[in-house]
C-alpha atoms as one frame of an Amber mdcrd trajectory, in Angstrom:
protein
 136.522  16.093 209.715 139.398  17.520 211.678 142.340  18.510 209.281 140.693
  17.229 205.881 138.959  19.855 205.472 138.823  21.106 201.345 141.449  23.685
 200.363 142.057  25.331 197.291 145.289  24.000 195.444 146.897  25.392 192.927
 147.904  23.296 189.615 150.183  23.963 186.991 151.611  27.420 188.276 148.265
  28.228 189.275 146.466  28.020 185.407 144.268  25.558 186.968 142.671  24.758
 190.714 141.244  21.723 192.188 140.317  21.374 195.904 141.190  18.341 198.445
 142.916  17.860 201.839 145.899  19.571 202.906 146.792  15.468 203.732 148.067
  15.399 200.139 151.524  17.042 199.855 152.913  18.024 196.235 155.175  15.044
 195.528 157.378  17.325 193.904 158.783  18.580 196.668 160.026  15.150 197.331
 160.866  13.838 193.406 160.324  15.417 190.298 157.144  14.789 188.582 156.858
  15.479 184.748 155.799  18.456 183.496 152.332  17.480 182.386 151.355  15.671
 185.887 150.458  17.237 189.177 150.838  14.313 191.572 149.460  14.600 195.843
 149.919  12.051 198.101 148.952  10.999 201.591 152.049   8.866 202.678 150.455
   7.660 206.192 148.009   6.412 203.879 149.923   5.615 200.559 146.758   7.540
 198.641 147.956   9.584 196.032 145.789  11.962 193.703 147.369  12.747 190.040
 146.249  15.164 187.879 147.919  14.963 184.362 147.137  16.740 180.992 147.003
  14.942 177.385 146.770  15.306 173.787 143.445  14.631 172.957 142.966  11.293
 171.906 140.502  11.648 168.882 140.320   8.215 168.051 138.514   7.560 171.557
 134.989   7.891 171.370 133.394  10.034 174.628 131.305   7.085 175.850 133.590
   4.850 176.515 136.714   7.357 177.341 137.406   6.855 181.164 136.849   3.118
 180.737 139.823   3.460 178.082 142.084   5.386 179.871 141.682   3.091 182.987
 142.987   0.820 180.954 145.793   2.087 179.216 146.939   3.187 183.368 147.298
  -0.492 183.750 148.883  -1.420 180.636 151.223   1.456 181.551 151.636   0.119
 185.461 152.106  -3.482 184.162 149.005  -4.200 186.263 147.520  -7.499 187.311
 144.172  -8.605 187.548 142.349  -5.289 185.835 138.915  -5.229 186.639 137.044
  -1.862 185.919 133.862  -2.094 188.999 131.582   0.782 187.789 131.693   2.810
 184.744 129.722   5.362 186.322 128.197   7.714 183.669 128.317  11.250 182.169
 129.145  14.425 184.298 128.585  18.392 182.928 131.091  20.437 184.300 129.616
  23.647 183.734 131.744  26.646 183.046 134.472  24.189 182.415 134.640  24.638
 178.508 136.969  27.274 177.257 134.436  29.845 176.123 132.065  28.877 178.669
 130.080  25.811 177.633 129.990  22.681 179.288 132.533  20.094 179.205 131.850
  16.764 179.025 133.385  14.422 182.501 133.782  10.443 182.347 134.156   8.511
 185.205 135.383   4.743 185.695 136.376   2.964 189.055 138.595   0.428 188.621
 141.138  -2.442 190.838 143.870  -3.322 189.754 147.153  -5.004 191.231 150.243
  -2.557 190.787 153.776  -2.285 192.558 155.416   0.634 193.463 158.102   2.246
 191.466 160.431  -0.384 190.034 159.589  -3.125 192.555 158.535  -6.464 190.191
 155.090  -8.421 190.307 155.795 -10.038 193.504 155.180  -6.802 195.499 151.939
  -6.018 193.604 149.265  -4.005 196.020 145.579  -4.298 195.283 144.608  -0.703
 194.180 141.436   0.813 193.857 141.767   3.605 190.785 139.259   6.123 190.385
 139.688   8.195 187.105 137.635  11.312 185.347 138.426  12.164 182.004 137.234
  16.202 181.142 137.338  16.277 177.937 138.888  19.607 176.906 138.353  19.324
 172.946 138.260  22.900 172.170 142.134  22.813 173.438 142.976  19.616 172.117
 143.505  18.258 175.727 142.547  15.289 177.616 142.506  15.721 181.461 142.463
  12.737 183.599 141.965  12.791 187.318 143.227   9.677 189.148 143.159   8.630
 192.861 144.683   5.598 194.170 143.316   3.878 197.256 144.830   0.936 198.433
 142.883  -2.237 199.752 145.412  -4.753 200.647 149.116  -4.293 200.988 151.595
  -6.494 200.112 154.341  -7.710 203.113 157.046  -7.219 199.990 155.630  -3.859
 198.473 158.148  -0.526 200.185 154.789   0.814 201.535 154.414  -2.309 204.328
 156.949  -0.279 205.899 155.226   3.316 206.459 151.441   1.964 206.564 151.937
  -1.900 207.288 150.839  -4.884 205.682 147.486  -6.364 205.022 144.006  -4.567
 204.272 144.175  -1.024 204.565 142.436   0.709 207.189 139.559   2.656 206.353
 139.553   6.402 205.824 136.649   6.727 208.333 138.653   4.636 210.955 141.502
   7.091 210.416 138.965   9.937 210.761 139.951  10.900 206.921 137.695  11.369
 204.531 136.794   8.386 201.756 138.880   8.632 199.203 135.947   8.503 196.584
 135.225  11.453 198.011 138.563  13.268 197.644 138.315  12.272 194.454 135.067
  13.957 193.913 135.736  17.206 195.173 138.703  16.867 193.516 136.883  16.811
 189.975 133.830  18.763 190.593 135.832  21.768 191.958 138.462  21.757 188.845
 138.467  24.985 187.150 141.071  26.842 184.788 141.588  30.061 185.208 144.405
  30.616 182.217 143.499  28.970 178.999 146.916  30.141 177.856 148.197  27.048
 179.525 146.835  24.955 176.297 149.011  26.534 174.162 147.849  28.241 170.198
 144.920  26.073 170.772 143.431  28.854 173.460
């Protein structure tokens, strides 16, 4: 599609690459993200892609891990109405594992009804969340891939004013590509390139 065509980006000075649309501008330039998140976002669209590195959590079990963090997001976002829609199995990601072997890659699609920033509850938008969770145990690190995709906006949320209230319009509509598929190539093309960025553990 015109203009959402895949680039390579760089994350985290460059340690790590992803690919996705030039549509999704490094929100840093605008506000500071934290050090551990790499955060994208499509404003006409208020779609945003985060990619954010963790401590491994040991305690969560690898079946069940995207599910988890899906829902820790919401607890985190306050959300309303969580539902999780697909907990859509086991990936490889080959080459991914520091050394060479194959990391394991959980996916979960959830909605959930968030607001933005520090608006309350009664500017909640319903929010479809798509998270993978590459499971970096050889460096101690959880990484979770998110994408947000909006399906109804609320008249009170601060984005009814740059993409307008109501149900979102579709990406195809918008001649943008889905963004489950963003999201995808998003995950399947992260790779990292300096293992140094772990820390001791590399």
């Amino acid at each position: 599609m015109p203009g959402d065509d895949c680039l390579v980006r760089p994350l985290f000075g460059g340690a790590i690459t992803s690919c996705f649309p030039p549509r999704f501008q490094d929100v840093s330039n605008i506000r500071e993200a934290p050090d551990h998140q790499e955060v994208f976002a499509d404003p006409s669209r208020d779609e945003s892609l985060i990619f954010e590195l963790l401590d491994l959590k040991h305690e969560v079990g690898d079946d069940g891990s995207a599910v988890w963090f899906l829902r820790d997001l919401a607890n985190e976002q306050d959300a309303a109405e969580t539902m999780v829609l697909e907990h859509s199995g086991t990936l490889e990601a080959v080459g991914l594992g520091y050394g060479g072997g194959p990391t394991i890659v959980k996916m979960a699609v959830g909605q959930m009804a968030i607001s933005k920033g520090r608006q309350g509850r009664e500017a909640q938008n319903l929010v479809r969340v798509y998270l993978a969770n590459l499971r970096l145990k050889e460096v101690s690190t959880d990484v979770l891939i998110t994408a947000h995709e909006p399906i109804l906006i609320n008249p009170l949320s601060e984005s009814a004013r740059t993409v307008g209230a109501g149900p979102a319009v579709p990406a195809a509509q918008s001649g943008c590509l889905p963004v489950a598929e963003v999201f995808k190539l998003a995950v399947t093309n992260f790779k990292v390139h300096d293992w140094s960025l772990f820390g001791s553990g590399a």
